[in-house]
């Protein structure tokens, strides 16, 4: 006798459907198995990500659209002692997406009561998390210790990420200490392909990259997101957020850019600031191309770097060794090469 609640045979159909789901759940994801030859990574300081921000539907819409652009995003400035906000953001990101993003979250970090967490949000169909850990900062050189993760691509290529939100008042010290973190990952995890990423506060009043550079990390590295680019949602023009790759990973990078969501989503400055005070930075890893890597700014640049539309008019050095020029009727910071 069939159960009274399912006299039409729906009960057996449900069992069959459940068996099919169980079978397909054990198979590799078609996207991961077939795999494209590139991965899209991002670092995004989502200013004060807490319950207040995720309760605003219009802000969440923009955040999820941004996160869905990439296979892996390193999220910074999570401030929520209930742990609800980041998981609500994950849930919302998955709600209208065929991908199912997974997440790994650090413990709360910082010396003061205003502590922050990091998170890696990643598409498990496109990239696999092998290991994650918070760096053991025995000498207390970091305000927020770096968050390390080991990843494997669809083609079985492994690389490491070191995510960090650098303290504005200690940029040079923390960048120098990052060299030891890179060495730790190389020695302890036998990884040479390493990506350092996040809000390094490596520009403007906090740090002068044009005179100090990034050689204090003491490895053969390449810095992505150029000094003249802007990662701030404000009147300032600063390249706070960066990607840094080691020699083994640099040839895999095909482009890096700032994603100006204010322009992309046609937002007012006030609306854009409700999302964050930083634009996300994005990087593409290409595992097939042999083309030399190059940076890609958020807006197309002319081929001739000396054209006024690129360098502006009458470039000059400021007392703090920044290169400025007249562009669009006002003084704006431009590439150091314009003043050289």
mmCIF file of C-alpha atoms in Angstrom:
data_model
loop_
_atom_site.group_PDB
_atom_site.id
_atom_site.type_symbol
_atom_site.label_atom_id
_atom_site.label_comp_id
_atom_site.label_asym_id
_atom_site.label_seq_id
_atom_site.Cartn_x
_atom_site.Cartn_y
_atom_site.Cartn_z
ATOM 1 C CA UNK A 1 0.000 0.000 0.000
ATOM 2 C CA UNK A 2 1.288 3.402 -0.919
ATOM 3 C CA UNK A 3 1.528 5.964 1.890
ATOM 4 C CA UNK A 4 -1.680 7.942 2.308
ATOM 5 C CA UNK A 5 0.167 11.233 1.796
ATOM 6 C CA UNK A 6 1.478 10.175 -1.625
ATOM 7 C CA UNK A 7 -1.154 8.159 -3.398
ATOM 8 C CA UNK A 8 -0.062 9.340 -6.863
ATOM 9 C CA UNK A 9 3.434 7.866 -6.801
ATOM 10 C CA UNK A 10 5.192 11.135 -5.995
ATOM 11 C CA UNK A 11 6.888 9.369 -3.067
ATOM 12 C CA UNK A 12 8.808 7.017 -5.392
ATOM 13 C CA UNK A 13 9.716 9.899 -7.699
ATOM 14 C CA UNK A 14 11.212 11.767 -4.765
ATOM 15 C CA UNK A 15 13.347 8.740 -3.879
ATOM 16 C CA UNK A 16 14.585 8.469 -7.470
ATOM 17 C CA UNK A 17 15.400 12.188 -7.560
ATOM 18 C CA UNK A 18 17.288 11.941 -4.283
ATOM 19 C CA UNK A 19 19.350 9.041 -5.644
ATOM 20 C CA UNK A 20 20.241 11.031 -8.763
ATOM 21 C CA UNK A 21 21.314 14.005 -6.650
ATOM 22 C CA UNK A 22 23.488 11.741 -4.513
ATOM 23 C CA UNK A 23 25.128 10.243 -7.597
ATOM 24 C CA UNK A 24 25.826 13.588 -9.260
ATOM 25 C CA UNK A 25 27.139 15.024 -5.998
ATOM 26 C CA UNK A 26 30.009 12.537 -6.116
ATOM 27 C CA UNK A 27 31.036 13.528 -9.656
ATOM 28 C CA UNK A 28 33.538 16.321 -10.313
ATOM 29 C CA UNK A 29 32.057 19.651 -11.265
ATOM 30 C CA UNK A 30 31.876 19.968 -15.074
ATOM 31 C CA UNK A 31 33.370 23.481 -14.847
ATOM 32 C CA UNK A 32 36.265 22.276 -12.747
ATOM 33 C CA UNK A 33 36.875 19.242 -14.932
ATOM 34 C CA UNK A 34 36.723 21.098 -18.248
ATOM 35 C CA UNK A 35 38.141 24.343 -16.826
ATOM 36 C CA UNK A 36 39.050 27.518 -18.598
ATOM 37 C CA UNK A 37 42.692 28.486 -18.678
ATOM 38 C CA UNK A 38 42.334 31.464 -16.381
ATOM 39 C CA UNK A 39 41.251 32.418 -12.888
ATOM 40 C CA UNK A 40 39.955 35.772 -11.697
ATOM 41 C CA UNK A 41 41.088 36.924 -8.259
ATOM 42 C CA UNK A 42 40.223 39.997 -6.246
ATOM 43 C CA UNK A 43 41.077 41.826 -3.027
ATOM 44 C CA UNK A 44 38.361 44.003 -1.552
ATOM 45 C CA UNK A 45 38.377 46.082 1.616
ATOM 46 C CA UNK A 46 34.634 46.209 2.310
ATOM 47 C CA UNK A 47 34.636 49.090 4.752
ATOM 48 C CA UNK A 48 33.288 47.980 8.167
ATOM 49 C CA UNK A 49 31.494 44.869 6.983
ATOM 50 C CA UNK A 50 28.990 44.182 9.728
ATOM 51 C CA UNK A 51 25.316 43.599 10.369
ATOM 52 C CA UNK A 52 24.392 47.189 9.525
ATOM 53 C CA UNK A 53 25.912 46.997 6.057
ATOM 54 C CA UNK A 54 24.433 43.607 5.127
ATOM 55 C CA UNK A 55 20.979 44.776 6.251
ATOM 56 C CA UNK A 56 20.878 47.306 3.388
ATOM 57 C CA UNK A 57 19.457 45.580 0.314
ATOM 58 C CA UNK A 58 20.828 48.094 -2.219
ATOM 59 C CA UNK A 59 24.339 47.770 -0.765
ATOM 60 C CA UNK A 60 24.108 43.982 -0.771
ATOM 61 C CA UNK A 61 23.041 44.000 -4.408
ATOM 62 C CA UNK A 62 26.185 45.871 -5.407
ATOM 63 C CA UNK A 63 28.426 43.774 -3.162
ATOM 64 C CA UNK A 64 27.145 40.483 -4.553
ATOM 65 C CA UNK A 65 27.489 41.734 -8.132
ATOM 66 C CA UNK A 66 31.098 42.645 -7.407
ATOM 67 C CA UNK A 67 31.902 39.342 -5.703
ATOM 68 C CA UNK A 68 30.331 37.329 -8.515
ATOM 69 C CA UNK A 69 32.873 38.782 -10.942
ATOM 70 C CA UNK A 70 35.682 36.649 -9.512
ATOM 71 C CA UNK A 71 36.600 33.082 -8.657
ATOM 72 C CA UNK A 72 38.349 34.130 -5.447
ATOM 73 C CA UNK A 73 38.035 37.301 -3.365
ATOM 74 C CA UNK A 74 40.079 38.237 -0.317
ATOM 75 C CA UNK A 75 37.711 40.258 1.898
ATOM 76 C CA UNK A 76 39.014 42.644 4.548
ATOM 77 C CA UNK A 77 37.653 44.760 7.380
ATOM 78 C CA UNK A 78 34.989 42.364 8.674
ATOM 79 C CA UNK A 79 33.838 43.835 11.987
ATOM 80 C CA UNK A 80 31.082 41.727 13.480
ATOM 81 C CA UNK A 81 31.333 39.952 16.825
ATOM 82 C CA UNK A 82 28.333 37.752 15.949
ATOM 83 C CA UNK A 83 29.904 36.247 12.774
ATOM 84 C CA UNK A 84 26.588 36.794 10.986
ATOM 85 C CA UNK A 85 27.491 39.424 8.387
ATOM 86 C CA UNK A 86 30.085 37.532 6.355
ATOM 87 C CA UNK A 87 27.953 34.395 6.132
ATOM 88 C CA UNK A 88 24.912 36.418 5.137
ATOM 89 C CA UNK A 89 27.025 37.962 2.382
ATOM 90 C CA UNK A 90 28.075 34.482 1.261
ATOM 91 C CA UNK A 91 24.459 33.303 1.256
ATOM 92 C CA UNK A 92 23.320 36.327 -0.730
ATOM 93 C CA UNK A 93 26.158 35.907 -3.244
ATOM 94 C CA UNK A 94 25.073 32.323 -3.867
ATOM 95 C CA UNK A 95 21.353 33.040 -4.039
ATOM 96 C CA UNK A 96 21.253 34.222 -7.642
ATOM 97 C CA UNK A 97 24.298 32.405 -8.964
ATOM 98 C CA UNK A 98 24.801 28.977 -10.446
ATOM 99 C CA UNK A 99 28.152 28.836 -8.650
ATOM 100 C CA UNK A 100 28.233 28.020 -4.973
ATOM 101 C CA UNK A 101 30.875 30.087 -3.252
ATOM 102 C CA UNK A 102 32.565 28.591 -0.212
ATOM 103 C CA UNK A 103 34.245 30.638 2.478
ATOM 104 C CA UNK A 104 37.064 30.412 4.997
ATOM 105 C CA UNK A 105 37.207 33.050 7.722
ATOM 106 C CA UNK A 106 40.044 34.029 10.062
ATOM 107 C CA UNK A 107 39.740 34.697 13.747
ATOM 108 C CA UNK A 108 39.351 38.314 14.900
ATOM 109 C CA UNK A 109 42.703 40.108 14.604
ATOM 110 C CA UNK A 110 44.128 43.326 16.039
ATOM 111 C CA UNK A 111 45.636 44.813 19.172
ATOM 112 C CA UNK A 112 42.658 46.998 20.090
ATOM 113 C CA UNK A 113 38.998 46.362 20.775
ATOM 114 C CA UNK A 114 38.267 47.286 17.130
ATOM 115 C CA UNK A 115 39.353 43.912 15.769
ATOM 116 C CA UNK A 116 38.838 42.679 12.222
ATOM 117 C CA UNK A 117 38.499 39.372 10.429
ATOM 118 C CA UNK A 118 39.622 38.318 6.969
ATOM 119 C CA UNK A 119 37.794 35.955 4.630
ATOM 120 C CA UNK A 120 38.465 34.182 1.353
ATOM 121 C CA UNK A 121 35.275 33.738 -0.671
ATOM 122 C CA UNK A 122 35.894 31.265 -3.495
ATOM 123 C CA UNK A 123 34.097 29.332 -6.184
ATOM 124 C CA UNK A 124 34.792 25.712 -5.300
ATOM 125 C CA UNK A 125 34.027 24.647 -8.871
ATOM 126 C CA UNK A 126 36.961 26.718 -10.115
ATOM 127 C CA UNK A 127 39.554 26.617 -7.347
ATOM 128 C CA UNK A 128 40.200 24.304 -4.408
ATOM 129 C CA UNK A 129 41.305 25.373 -0.950
ATOM 130 C CA UNK A 130 44.082 23.092 0.313
ATOM 131 C CA UNK A 131 45.016 24.848 3.552
ATOM 132 C CA UNK A 132 44.537 28.124 5.420
ATOM 133 C CA UNK A 133 46.136 29.638 8.510
ATOM 134 C CA UNK A 134 46.779 32.924 10.284
ATOM 135 C CA UNK A 135 50.500 33.706 10.358
ATOM 136 C CA UNK A 136 52.045 33.312 13.807
ATOM 137 C CA UNK A 137 53.442 36.779 14.501
ATOM 138 C CA UNK A 138 55.656 35.981 17.479
ATOM 139 C CA UNK A 139 57.363 39.414 17.414
ATOM 140 C CA UNK A 140 54.079 41.345 17.104
ATOM 141 C CA UNK A 141 55.092 43.199 13.949
ATOM 142 C CA UNK A 142 51.596 43.180 12.428
ATOM 143 C CA UNK A 143 48.465 44.897 13.674
ATOM 144 C CA UNK A 144 46.472 42.217 11.831
ATOM 145 C CA UNK A 145 48.478 39.115 11.031
ATOM 146 C CA UNK A 146 48.409 37.949 7.386
ATOM 147 C CA UNK A 147 45.946 35.241 6.367
ATOM 148 C CA UNK A 148 47.689 32.526 4.350
ATOM 149 C CA UNK A 149 45.952 30.073 2.015
ATOM 150 C CA UNK A 150 47.165 27.367 -0.366
ATOM 151 C CA UNK A 151 45.107 26.845 -3.538
ATOM 152 C CA UNK A 152 44.941 24.376 -6.386
ATOM 153 C CA UNK A 153 43.721 25.316 -9.848
ATOM 154 C CA UNK A 154 41.759 23.028 -12.204
ATOM 155 C CA UNK A 155 45.037 22.138 -13.937
ATOM 156 C CA UNK A 156 46.616 21.017 -10.635
ATOM 157 C CA UNK A 157 48.795 24.137 -10.386
ATOM 158 C CA UNK A 158 49.274 25.191 -6.765
ATOM 159 C CA UNK A 159 49.935 28.674 -5.459
ATOM 160 C CA UNK A 160 49.686 30.530 -2.158
ATOM 161 C CA UNK A 161 48.001 33.775 -1.181
ATOM 162 C CA UNK A 162 49.030 36.056 1.671
ATOM 163 C CA UNK A 163 46.190 38.441 2.438
ATOM 164 C CA UNK A 164 46.642 41.432 4.717
ATOM 165 C CA UNK A 165 45.174 44.788 5.730
ATOM 166 C CA UNK A 166 48.243 46.820 6.689
ATOM 167 C CA UNK A 167 48.076 49.307 9.553
ATOM 168 C CA UNK A 168 48.301 52.837 8.066
ATOM 169 C CA UNK A 169 50.810 54.077 10.661
ATOM 170 C CA UNK A 170 53.192 51.122 10.227
ATOM 171 C CA UNK A 171 53.250 50.546 6.476
ATOM 172 C CA UNK A 172 57.006 50.348 5.993
ATOM 173 C CA UNK A 173 57.491 48.100 9.016
ATOM 174 C CA UNK A 174 54.699 45.722 8.016
ATOM 175 C CA UNK A 175 55.827 45.559 4.382
ATOM 176 C CA UNK A 176 59.322 44.664 5.581
ATOM 177 C CA UNK A 177 57.859 41.960 7.829
ATOM 178 C CA UNK A 178 55.916 40.593 4.851
ATOM 179 C CA UNK A 179 59.258 39.434 3.455
ATOM 180 C CA UNK A 180 59.497 36.993 6.360
ATOM 181 C CA UNK A 181 55.967 35.777 5.690
ATOM 182 C CA UNK A 182 56.864 35.076 2.059
ATOM 183 C CA UNK A 183 59.946 33.166 3.260
ATOM 184 C CA UNK A 184 57.782 31.216 5.727
ATOM 185 C CA UNK A 185 55.373 30.135 2.990
ATOM 186 C CA UNK A 186 58.277 29.102 0.745
ATOM 187 C CA UNK A 187 60.020 27.125 3.481
ATOM 188 C CA UNK A 188 57.114 25.632 5.439
ATOM 189 C CA UNK A 189 54.754 24.948 2.547
ATOM 190 C CA UNK A 190 57.294 24.406 -0.257
ATOM 191 C CA UNK A 191 55.529 27.073 -2.319
ATOM 192 C CA UNK A 192 57.326 29.416 -4.705
ATOM 193 C CA UNK A 193 54.277 30.814 -6.536
ATOM 194 C CA UNK A 194 52.942 33.369 -4.062
ATOM 195 C CA UNK A 195 50.505 36.271 -4.292
ATOM 196 C CA UNK A 196 50.450 38.986 -1.615
ATOM 197 C CA UNK A 197 47.260 41.029 -1.777
ATOM 198 C CA UNK A 198 45.082 43.451 0.097
ATOM 199 C CA UNK A 199 44.864 46.986 1.401
ATOM 200 C CA UNK A 200 48.548 47.725 1.950
ATOM 201 C CA UNK A 201 47.930 51.453 2.534
ATOM 202 C CA UNK A 202 50.980 51.771 0.299
ATOM 203 C CA UNK A 203 50.582 55.300 -0.995
ATOM 204 C CA UNK A 204 49.877 58.980 -0.284
ATOM 205 C CA UNK A 205 50.327 60.093 3.351
ATOM 206 C CA UNK A 206 51.148 56.593 4.614
ATOM 207 C CA UNK A 207 53.881 55.491 2.201
ATOM 208 C CA UNK A 208 55.784 56.847 -0.787
ATOM 209 C CA UNK A 209 56.189 53.953 -3.237
ATOM 210 C CA UNK A 210 58.053 56.069 -5.777
ATOM 211 C CA UNK A 211 60.974 56.669 -3.415
ATOM 212 C CA UNK A 212 60.736 53.679 -1.041
ATOM 213 C CA UNK A 213 59.539 50.995 -3.458
ATOM 214 C CA UNK A 214 58.715 47.467 -2.322
ATOM 215 C CA UNK A 215 62.199 45.943 -2.364
ATOM 216 C CA UNK A 216 62.063 45.649 1.449
ATOM 217 C CA UNK A 217 60.136 42.401 0.879
ATOM 218 C CA UNK A 218 63.526 41.102 -0.323
ATOM 219 C CA UNK A 219 62.355 38.721 -3.027
ATOM 220 C CA UNK A 220 62.179 38.928 -6.806
ATOM 221 C CA UNK A 221 58.694 40.376 -7.000
ATOM 222 C CA UNK A 222 56.377 42.297 -9.302
ATOM 223 C CA UNK A 223 53.922 44.884 -7.992
ATOM 224 C CA UNK A 224 50.538 45.111 -9.710
ATOM 225 C CA UNK A 225 48.270 48.164 -9.613
ATOM 226 C CA UNK A 226 50.531 51.051 -10.510
ATOM 227 C CA UNK A 227 51.323 54.006 -8.276
ATOM 228 C CA UNK A 228 49.229 56.427 -10.352
ATOM 229 C CA UNK A 229 46.073 54.309 -10.171
ATOM 230 C CA UNK A 230 43.285 55.096 -7.722
ATOM 231 C CA UNK A 231 41.723 52.492 -5.427
ATOM 232 C CA UNK A 232 39.843 54.953 -3.209
ATOM 233 C CA UNK A 233 36.169 55.896 -3.386
ATOM 234 C CA UNK A 234 36.810 59.507 -2.449
ATOM 235 C CA UNK A 235 38.364 62.745 -3.619
ATOM 236 C CA UNK A 236 41.826 61.360 -2.858
ATOM 237 C CA UNK A 237 43.846 59.617 -5.560
ATOM 238 C CA UNK A 238 45.820 56.817 -3.905
ATOM 239 C CA UNK A 239 46.897 53.300 -4.852
ATOM 240 C CA UNK A 240 46.418 51.820 -1.399
ATOM 241 C CA UNK A 241 45.431 48.330 -2.591
ATOM 242 C CA UNK A 242 48.003 46.158 -4.365
ATOM 243 C CA UNK A 243 48.906 42.745 -5.683
ATOM 244 C CA UNK A 244 52.508 41.537 -5.326
ATOM 245 C CA UNK A 245 53.628 38.333 -7.053
ATOM 246 C CA UNK A 246 56.805 36.319 -6.623
ATOM 247 C CA UNK A 247 58.980 35.422 -9.587
ATOM 248 C CA UNK A 248 57.355 31.994 -9.989
ATOM 249 C CA UNK A 249 53.833 33.436 -10.257
ATOM 250 C CA UNK A 250 54.411 36.712 -12.120
ATOM 251 C CA UNK A 251 54.463 35.116 -15.618
ATOM 252 C CA UNK A 252 50.999 33.676 -14.939
ATOM 253 C CA UNK A 253 49.445 37.124 -14.534
ATOM 254 C CA UNK A 254 47.820 38.356 -17.731
ATOM 255 C CA UNK A 255 46.286 41.565 -16.346
ATOM 256 C CA UNK A 256 45.479 43.501 -13.198
ATOM 257 C CA UNK A 257 43.054 46.388 -12.767
ATOM 258 C CA UNK A 258 40.990 48.492 -10.403
ATOM 259 C CA UNK A 259 37.267 47.832 -10.717
ATOM 260 C CA UNK A 260 35.548 51.213 -10.564
ATOM 261 C CA UNK A 261 32.077 50.059 -9.549
ATOM 262 C CA UNK A 262 30.878 53.633 -9.178
ATOM 263 C CA UNK A 263 31.281 54.146 -12.903
ATOM 264 C CA UNK A 264 30.297 50.581 -13.849
ATOM 265 C CA UNK A 265 27.017 50.748 -11.913
ATOM 266 C CA UNK A 266 26.415 54.468 -12.569
ATOM 267 C CA UNK A 267 26.359 55.366 -8.864
ATOM 268 C CA UNK A 268 26.671 58.735 -7.225
ATOM 269 C CA UNK A 269 29.691 59.192 -4.983
ATOM 270 C CA UNK A 270 27.426 59.031 -1.929
ATOM 271 C CA UNK A 271 25.889 55.732 -3.082
ATOM 272 C CA UNK A 272 29.289 54.271 -3.926
ATOM 273 C CA UNK A 273 30.635 55.168 -0.478
ATOM 274 C CA UNK A 274 27.850 53.177 1.152
ATOM 275 C CA UNK A 275 29.349 50.077 -0.466
ATOM 276 C CA UNK A 276 32.935 50.854 0.611
ATOM 277 C CA UNK A 277 35.627 53.504 0.676
ATOM 278 C CA UNK A 278 37.808 51.247 -1.520
ATOM 279 C CA UNK A 279 37.406 49.899 -5.019
ATOM 280 C CA UNK A 280 38.246 46.208 -5.380
ATOM 281 C CA UNK A 281 41.366 45.313 -7.289
ATOM 282 C CA UNK A 282 41.256 42.382 -9.708
ATOM 283 C CA UNK A 283 43.874 40.111 -11.213
ATOM 284 C CA UNK A 284 43.712 37.404 -13.878
ATOM 285 C CA UNK A 285 45.935 34.341 -13.754
ATOM 286 C CA UNK A 286 46.373 32.671 -17.115
ATOM 287 C CA UNK A 287 47.739 29.140 -17.208
ATOM 288 C CA UNK A 288 48.081 28.775 -20.970
ATOM 289 C CA UNK A 289 49.264 32.061 -22.442
ATOM 290 C CA UNK A 290 52.971 32.681 -22.920
ATOM 291 C CA UNK A 291 52.398 36.386 -23.467
ATOM 292 C CA UNK A 292 54.377 38.658 -21.126
ATOM 293 C CA UNK A 293 52.322 39.981 -18.195
ATOM 294 C CA UNK A 294 51.137 43.567 -18.175
ATOM 295 C CA UNK A 295 49.075 45.767 -15.914
ATOM 296 C CA UNK A 296 45.669 46.882 -17.165
ATOM 297 C CA UNK A 297 44.231 50.084 -15.680
ATOM 298 C CA UNK A 298 40.495 50.386 -15.193
ATOM 299 C CA UNK A 299 40.226 52.724 -18.202
ATOM 300 C CA UNK A 300 41.970 52.214 -21.575
ATOM 301 C CA UNK A 301 45.248 54.095 -21.828
ATOM 302 C CA UNK A 302 46.721 55.499 -25.064
ATOM 303 C CA UNK A 303 49.629 53.636 -26.592
ATOM 304 C CA UNK A 304 51.927 56.667 -26.378
ATOM 305 C CA UNK A 305 52.661 57.323 -22.672
ATOM 306 C CA UNK A 306 53.693 60.908 -23.420
ATOM 307 C CA UNK A 307 50.339 62.017 -24.768
ATOM 308 C CA UNK A 308 48.676 64.757 -22.686
ATOM 309 C CA UNK A 309 45.641 62.508 -22.075
ATOM 310 C CA UNK A 310 47.921 60.158 -20.130
ATOM 311 C CA UNK A 311 50.483 62.447 -18.484
ATOM 312 C CA UNK A 312 48.570 65.701 -18.562
ATOM 313 C CA UNK A 313 50.144 69.095 -19.024
ATOM 314 C CA UNK A 314 53.370 70.329 -17.406
ATOM 315 C CA UNK A 315 54.175 67.347 -15.145
ATOM 316 C CA UNK A 316 56.153 68.265 -12.025
ATOM 317 C CA UNK A 317 57.517 66.677 -8.840
ATOM 318 C CA UNK A 318 55.924 67.617 -5.518
ATOM 319 C CA UNK A 319 58.018 68.096 -2.332
ATOM 320 C CA UNK A 320 57.022 64.540 -1.330
ATOM 321 C CA UNK A 321 58.319 63.181 -4.644
ATOM 322 C CA UNK A 322 54.947 62.528 -6.269
ATOM 323 C CA UNK A 323 54.423 63.332 -9.935
ATOM 324 C CA UNK A 324 51.508 65.681 -10.631
ATOM 325 C CA UNK A 325 50.187 67.354 -13.775
ATOM 326 C CA UNK A 326 47.242 69.389 -15.010
ATOM 327 C CA UNK A 327 44.503 67.071 -16.308
ATOM 328 C CA UNK A 328 40.866 67.900 -17.020
ATOM 329 C CA UNK A 329 41.361 71.378 -15.653
ATOM 330 C CA UNK A 330 42.794 70.361 -12.256
ATOM 331 C CA UNK A 331 45.990 69.091 -10.656
ATOM 332 C CA UNK A 332 46.085 65.292 -10.616
ATOM 333 C CA UNK A 333 48.636 62.655 -9.769
ATOM 334 C CA UNK A 334 50.114 60.815 -12.750
ATOM 335 C CA UNK A 335 52.706 58.117 -13.347
ATOM 336 C CA UNK A 336 56.225 58.854 -12.121
ATOM 337 C CA UNK A 337 57.462 58.219 -15.680
ATOM 338 C CA UNK A 338 55.741 61.474 -16.758
ATOM 339 C CA UNK A 339 58.157 63.479 -14.591
ATOM 340 C CA UNK A 340 61.265 61.442 -15.427
#
